XYZ file of N, CA, C and O in Angstrom:
460
model
N 77.356 79.397 37.349
C 78.285 78.900 36.111
C 79.246 78.828 37.222
O 79.847 79.223 37.652
N 80.050 77.657 36.167
C 80.880 76.627 36.166
C 82.442 77.641 35.828
O 81.995 78.557 35.145
N 83.415 77.192 36.705
C 84.671 77.632 36.493
C 85.387 76.510 36.297
O 85.785 75.905 37.385
N 86.597 76.558 35.659
C 87.265 75.491 35.218
C 88.829 76.264 35.462
O 89.113 77.460 34.686
N 89.784 75.719 36.137
C 91.169 75.972 36.769
C 92.016 75.033 36.181
O 91.748 73.718 37.077
N 93.157 75.492 35.375
C 94.182 74.693 35.384
C 95.274 75.213 35.643
O 95.426 76.145 35.524
N 96.521 74.143 36.124
C 97.652 75.055 36.690
C 98.402 74.094 35.826
O 98.204 72.773 35.529
N 99.770 74.838 35.644
C 100.680 74.004 34.912
C 102.014 74.606 35.186
O 102.520 76.034 35.219
N 103.304 73.699 35.527
C 104.245 74.195 36.189
C 105.102 74.086 34.887
O 105.181 73.498 34.210
N 105.898 75.182 34.407
C 106.853 75.126 33.220
C 107.650 75.882 33.424
O 108.087 77.704 33.551
N 108.736 75.313 33.844
C 110.452 76.183 33.876
C 110.071 76.772 34.910
O 109.651 76.565 36.418
N 110.555 78.444 34.868
C 110.297 79.179 36.203
C 108.910 79.729 36.303
O 109.128 80.721 37.248
N 107.926 79.560 36.352
C 106.722 80.294 36.806
C 105.448 79.220 36.547
O 105.721 77.842 35.883
N 104.583 79.171 36.934
C 103.185 78.550 37.334
C 102.252 79.622 36.206
O 102.289 80.648 36.315
N 101.754 78.495 35.779
C 100.695 79.283 34.668
C 99.002 78.810 35.473
O 98.829 77.609 35.056
N 98.086 79.817 35.351
C 96.852 79.224 35.972
C 96.331 79.827 34.698
O 96.292 80.758 34.305
N 95.340 78.879 34.536
C 94.410 79.003 33.435
C 92.849 79.205 34.006
O 92.344 78.258 34.112
N 92.436 80.388 33.986
C 90.727 80.355 34.131
C 90.034 80.334 32.745
O 89.435 81.225 32.196
N 88.549 79.578 33.737
C 87.899 79.667 32.280
C 86.421 79.724 33.186
O 85.766 78.846 33.448
N 85.518 80.758 32.131
C 84.071 80.580 32.863
C 84.078 82.533 33.350
O 84.052 82.772 32.974
N 83.544 81.731 34.559
C 82.850 83.167 35.262
C 83.389 83.576 36.951
O 83.788 82.263 37.825
N 84.626 84.356 36.831
C 84.930 84.511 38.635
C 83.933 85.806 39.014
O 84.189 86.553 38.721
N 83.438 85.288 40.304
C 82.466 85.803 40.389
C 82.411 85.756 42.167
O 82.707 84.603 42.755
N 81.226 86.265 42.980
C 80.959 85.716 44.058
C 81.041 84.077 44.733
O 81.033 83.702 45.589
N 80.352 83.803 43.631
C 80.292 82.030 43.749
C 81.588 81.871 43.672
O 81.722 79.918 44.391
N 82.297 81.363 42.653
C 83.876 80.746 42.223
C 84.652 81.483 42.445
O 85.746 80.589 42.251
N 84.958 82.358 43.627
C 86.158 83.306 43.691
C 86.320 82.348 44.326
O 87.755 82.210 45.187
N 85.899 81.757 45.944
C 86.648 80.585 46.916
C 87.173 79.310 46.333
O 88.200 79.576 46.708
N 86.743 79.257 44.996
C 87.621 78.019 44.048
C 88.653 78.916 44.120
O 89.925 77.949 44.314
N 88.783 80.000 43.619
C 90.152 80.250 42.576
C 91.288 80.366 44.106
O 91.761 80.049 43.836
N 90.854 80.869 45.126
C 91.490 81.691 46.488
C 91.993 79.979 46.672
O 92.730 79.306 46.739
N 90.917 78.199 46.960
C 91.744 77.090 47.383
C 92.645 76.657 46.348
O 93.595 76.097 47.010
N 92.365 77.035 45.196
C 93.239 76.416 44.346
C 94.802 77.378 44.472
O 95.804 76.654 44.417
N 94.688 78.744 44.543
C 95.814 79.549 44.307
C 96.719 79.082 45.787
O 97.519 78.967 46.145
N 95.978 79.067 47.005
C 96.557 78.739 48.886
C 97.285 77.148 48.262
O 98.126 76.826 48.855
N 96.893 75.678 46.997
C 97.398 74.689 46.964
C 98.688 75.145 46.242
O 99.487 74.528 46.049
N 98.493 75.988 44.688
C 99.264 76.368 43.932
C 100.794 77.097 45.043
O 101.656 76.342 44.762
N 100.474 77.596 45.964
C 101.612 78.646 46.787
C 102.058 77.798 47.577
O 103.248 77.755 47.494
N 101.797 76.694 47.581
C 102.151 75.519 48.959
C 103.171 74.256 47.865
O 104.008 74.113 47.827
N 102.563 74.379 46.682
C 103.802 73.511 45.793
C 104.570 74.388 45.203
O 105.707 74.179 44.499
N 104.504 75.627 45.257
C 105.651 76.695 44.646
C 106.838 76.319 44.917
O 107.209 76.336 46.483
N 108.151 76.099 44.734
C 108.884 76.268 45.368
C 109.955 77.171 44.888
O 109.866 78.210 44.164
N 111.517 76.828 45.453
C 112.368 78.503 45.575
C 112.432 78.534 43.719
O 112.793 79.576 43.169
N 112.694 77.896 42.743
C 112.827 78.389 41.587
C 111.444 78.794 39.931
O 112.085 79.373 39.552
N 110.022 78.849 41.489
C 109.190 79.493 40.672
C 109.272 81.153 40.802
O 109.584 81.306 42.175
N 109.561 82.072 39.876
C 110.222 83.790 39.512
C 108.729 83.707 39.802
O 108.455 85.191 40.142
N 107.688 83.153 39.010
C 106.204 84.491 38.522
C 105.472 83.218 38.505
O 105.198 82.068 37.812
N 104.192 83.764 38.134
C 102.631 83.005 38.678
C 101.959 83.880 37.491
O 101.912 84.992 37.018
N 101.922 82.968 36.418
C 101.376 83.630 34.894
C 99.471 83.310 35.217
O 99.162 82.212 35.387
N 98.574 84.321 34.777
C 97.496 84.137 34.900
C 96.529 84.485 33.586
O 96.270 85.572 33.376
N 96.252 83.647 32.921
C 95.662 83.432 31.728
C 94.309 83.386 31.995
O 93.038 82.540 32.414
N 93.638 85.439 31.450
C 92.396 84.859 32.132
C 91.387 85.292 30.164
O 90.369 85.882 29.842
N 92.066 84.926 29.093
C 91.395 84.404 28.056
C 90.301 84.037 27.916
O 89.160 84.398 26.905
N 89.760 82.976 28.775
C 88.165 82.271 28.705
C 87.403 82.521 29.545
O 86.553 81.701 29.640
N 87.521 83.585 30.112
C 86.653 84.283 31.470
C 85.712 85.085 30.883
O 86.033 86.355 30.614
N 84.837 85.078 31.222
C 83.580 85.549 30.194
C 82.941 86.665 30.981
O 82.412 87.735 30.587
N 83.218 86.440 32.464
C 82.506 87.667 33.690
C 83.436 87.402 34.594
O 83.697 86.436 35.297
N 83.804 88.731 34.891
C 84.334 89.141 36.668
C 83.791 90.246 37.126
O 83.063 90.999 36.566
N 83.392 89.653 38.442
C 82.761 90.792 39.197
C 83.867 91.231 40.310
O 85.001 91.002 40.528
N 83.124 92.278 40.725
C 84.186 92.601 42.434
C 85.004 91.640 43.030
O 85.892 91.867 43.161
N 84.044 90.725 43.193
C 84.713 89.524 43.874
C 86.201 89.034 43.645
O 86.836 88.331 43.835
N 85.950 89.033 42.072
C 86.834 88.536 41.319
C 87.873 89.207 41.441
O 88.965 88.758 41.051
N 87.525 90.467 41.124
C 88.793 91.862 41.269
C 89.929 91.700 42.724
O 91.022 91.680 42.655
N 88.573 91.170 43.525
C 89.004 91.307 45.018
C 89.815 89.956 45.588
O 91.077 89.979 45.816
N 89.689 89.240 44.472
C 90.703 87.478 44.827
C 91.577 87.815 44.102
O 92.842 87.549 44.505
N 91.762 88.398 42.999
C 93.388 89.373 41.607
C 94.343 89.274 43.133
O 95.383 89.439 43.168
N 93.109 90.728 43.706
C 94.577 91.587 44.705
C 94.793 90.799 45.753
O 96.344 91.112 46.022
N 94.264 90.051 46.584
C 94.643 88.812 47.429
C 95.889 88.073 47.000
O 96.786 87.947 47.345
N 95.678 87.339 45.364
C 96.527 86.798 44.968
C 98.163 87.833 44.445
O 98.936 86.994 44.916
N 97.672 88.901 44.190
C 98.435 89.460 43.978
C 99.704 90.148 45.477
O 100.869 90.195 45.226
N 99.254 90.123 46.355
C 99.286 90.350 47.728
C 100.452 88.913 48.567
O 101.421 89.099 48.861
N 99.458 88.131 47.959
C 100.412 86.844 48.250
C 101.593 86.441 47.854
O 102.793 86.295 48.190
N 101.703 86.856 46.457
C 102.729 87.126 45.066
C 103.964 87.423 46.085
O 105.352 87.485 45.617
N 103.328 89.075 46.061
C 104.783 89.952 47.113
C 105.273 89.266 47.965
O 106.477 89.521 48.555
N 104.674 88.787 49.385
C 104.736 88.066 50.315
C 105.942 87.190 49.745
O 107.170 86.896 50.396
N 106.008 86.596 48.982
C 106.743 85.061 48.484
C 107.217 85.899 47.533
O 108.744 84.816 46.970
N 107.518 86.887 47.006
C 108.818 87.422 46.010
C 108.492 87.136 44.760
O 109.653 86.628 44.093
N 107.345 86.672 44.262
C 106.958 86.020 43.281
C 106.337 87.691 41.989
O 105.347 88.266 42.512
N 106.612 87.262 40.626
C 106.077 88.354 40.597
C 104.672 87.747 39.762
O 104.527 86.364 39.605
N 103.470 88.833 39.460
C 102.230 88.383 38.759
C 102.048 89.246 37.615
O 102.330 90.190 37.831
N 102.127 88.211 36.724
C 101.094 88.256 35.436
C 100.280 88.693 35.101
O 99.983 87.188 35.056
N 99.390 89.026 34.451
C 97.860 88.802 34.083
C 97.795 88.836 32.550
O 98.716 89.403 32.050
N 96.898 87.863 32.082
C 97.481 87.728 30.332
C 96.254 87.471 29.308
O 95.550 87.000 30.240
N 96.214 87.660 28.322
C 95.161 88.095 27.645
C 93.707 87.916 27.944
O 92.687 86.974 28.312
N 93.346 89.323 28.775
C 92.481 89.652 29.322
C 91.096 89.456 28.005
O 91.199 89.963 27.237
N 90.083 88.535 28.525
C 89.146 89.300 27.557
C 88.656 89.791 27.787
O 89.018 91.053 28.317
N 87.707 90.395 26.459
C 87.253 91.909 26.255
C 86.459 92.473 27.493
O 86.294 93.588 27.993
N 85.702 91.130 28.013
C 84.703 91.667 29.189
C 85.937 91.783 30.677
O 85.258 92.774 31.309
N 86.716 91.134 30.820
C 87.700 91.476 31.841
C 88.238 92.610 31.773
O 88.402 93.563 32.518
N 88.715 92.997 30.662
C 89.703 94.212 30.166
C 88.501 95.709 30.520
O 88.861 96.682 30.993
N 87.246 95.406 30.098
C 86.225 96.381 30.609
C 86.422 96.428 32.176
O 86.450 97.769 32.316
N 86.080 95.402 33.148
C 86.201 95.407 34.465
C 87.378 96.317 34.824
O 87.259 97.189 35.727
N 88.571 95.944 34.356
C 89.809 96.459 34.337
C 90.101 97.720 34.191
O 90.822 98.640 35.024
N 89.281 98.208 33.227
C 89.479 100.041 32.512
C 88.492 100.556 33.577
O 88.886 101.632 34.283
N 87.269 100.026 33.961
C 86.604 100.767 34.782
C 86.535 101.085 36.036
O 86.724 102.179 36.516
N 87.671 99.997 36.903
C 88.436 100.152 38.237
C 89.690 100.339 38.116
O 90.001 100.551 39.388
N 89.902 101.130 37.080
C 91.202 101.486 37.056
C 92.484 100.618 37.651
O 93.509 101.169 38.113
N 92.551 99.255 37.018
C 93.563 98.473 37.612
C 94.535 98.443 36.941
O 95.661 97.448 36.946
N 94.801 98.650 35.518
C 95.827 98.578 34.237
C 97.468 99.430 35.100
O 98.158 98.118 34.867
N 97.357 99.751 35.599
C 98.437 100.636 36.506
C 98.789 99.252 38.178
O 100.202 99.761 38.351
N 97.461 98.517 37.810
C 98.257 98.141 39.709
C 98.602 96.326 39.174
O 99.372 95.930 39.959
N 98.673 95.829 37.953
C 98.811 94.426 37.415
C 100.002 94.849 36.511
O 99.862 95.844 35.793
N 100.824 93.315 36.282
C 101.222 93.741 35.120
C 100.859 92.552 34.032
O 100.502 91.674 34.331
N 100.152 93.241 32.988
C 99.154 93.049 32.219
C 99.359 92.746 30.606
O 100.305 93.494 30.374
N 99.808 91.698 29.879
C 99.997 91.535 28.753
C 99.140 91.070 27.888
O 98.036 90.326 28.360
N 99.000 91.087 26.570
C 98.540 90.920 25.852
C 98.350 89.260 25.228
O 96.905 88.679 25.024
N 99.593 88.521 25.681
C 98.862 87.312 25.350
C 99.952 86.614 26.127
O 100.647 87.402 26.832
N 99.876 84.977 26.562
C 100.602 84.307 27.350
C 101.870 84.395 27.147
O 102.488 84.661 27.778
N 102.481 83.950 25.852
C 103.466 84.165 25.302
C 104.659 85.390 25.893
O 105.273 85.426 25.451
N 103.747 86.465 25.352
C 104.174 87.775 25.643
C 104.303 87.496 27.368
O 105.854 88.175 27.586
N 103.579 87.330 27.911
C 103.842 87.275 29.545
C 104.938 86.583 30.018
O 105.815 86.759 30.460
N 105.462 85.444 29.034
C 106.439 84.181 29.131
C 107.430 85.078 28.825
O 108.905 84.558 29.228
N 107.536 86.323 27.867
C 109.069 86.119 26.933
C 110.156 87.177 28.654
O 109.476 87.620 29.291
N 111.228 86.163 28.681
C 112.054 86.358 29.004
C 111.995 86.056 30.884
O 112.994 86.330 31.536
N 111.437 85.015 30.787
C 111.674 84.504 32.120
C 112.074 82.997 32.244
O 112.745 82.834 30.835
């Protein structure tokens, strides 16, 4: 299945919107886009938001990719906020008990509050 990724710089944050499936076939694409994004990040960028509202499916490689992104954000002193988890992604996060590992917000607007 296809995965679409859009990136948008908006003030002090980058917003990544993922749409489709994040699995072992598409995780490489997410990593590549993130590598490009990290190269574009300037000193004024303090936060990376990832909108997961249109992700229909995520497997363990998708989770591993998000953990890798989180580690890269920490190295660059950038906050990572996940927002608008789709029901299927929310289920995966609950099963893996990742709710306390990531900053998770109900909506993109909520994640942007205070930025």
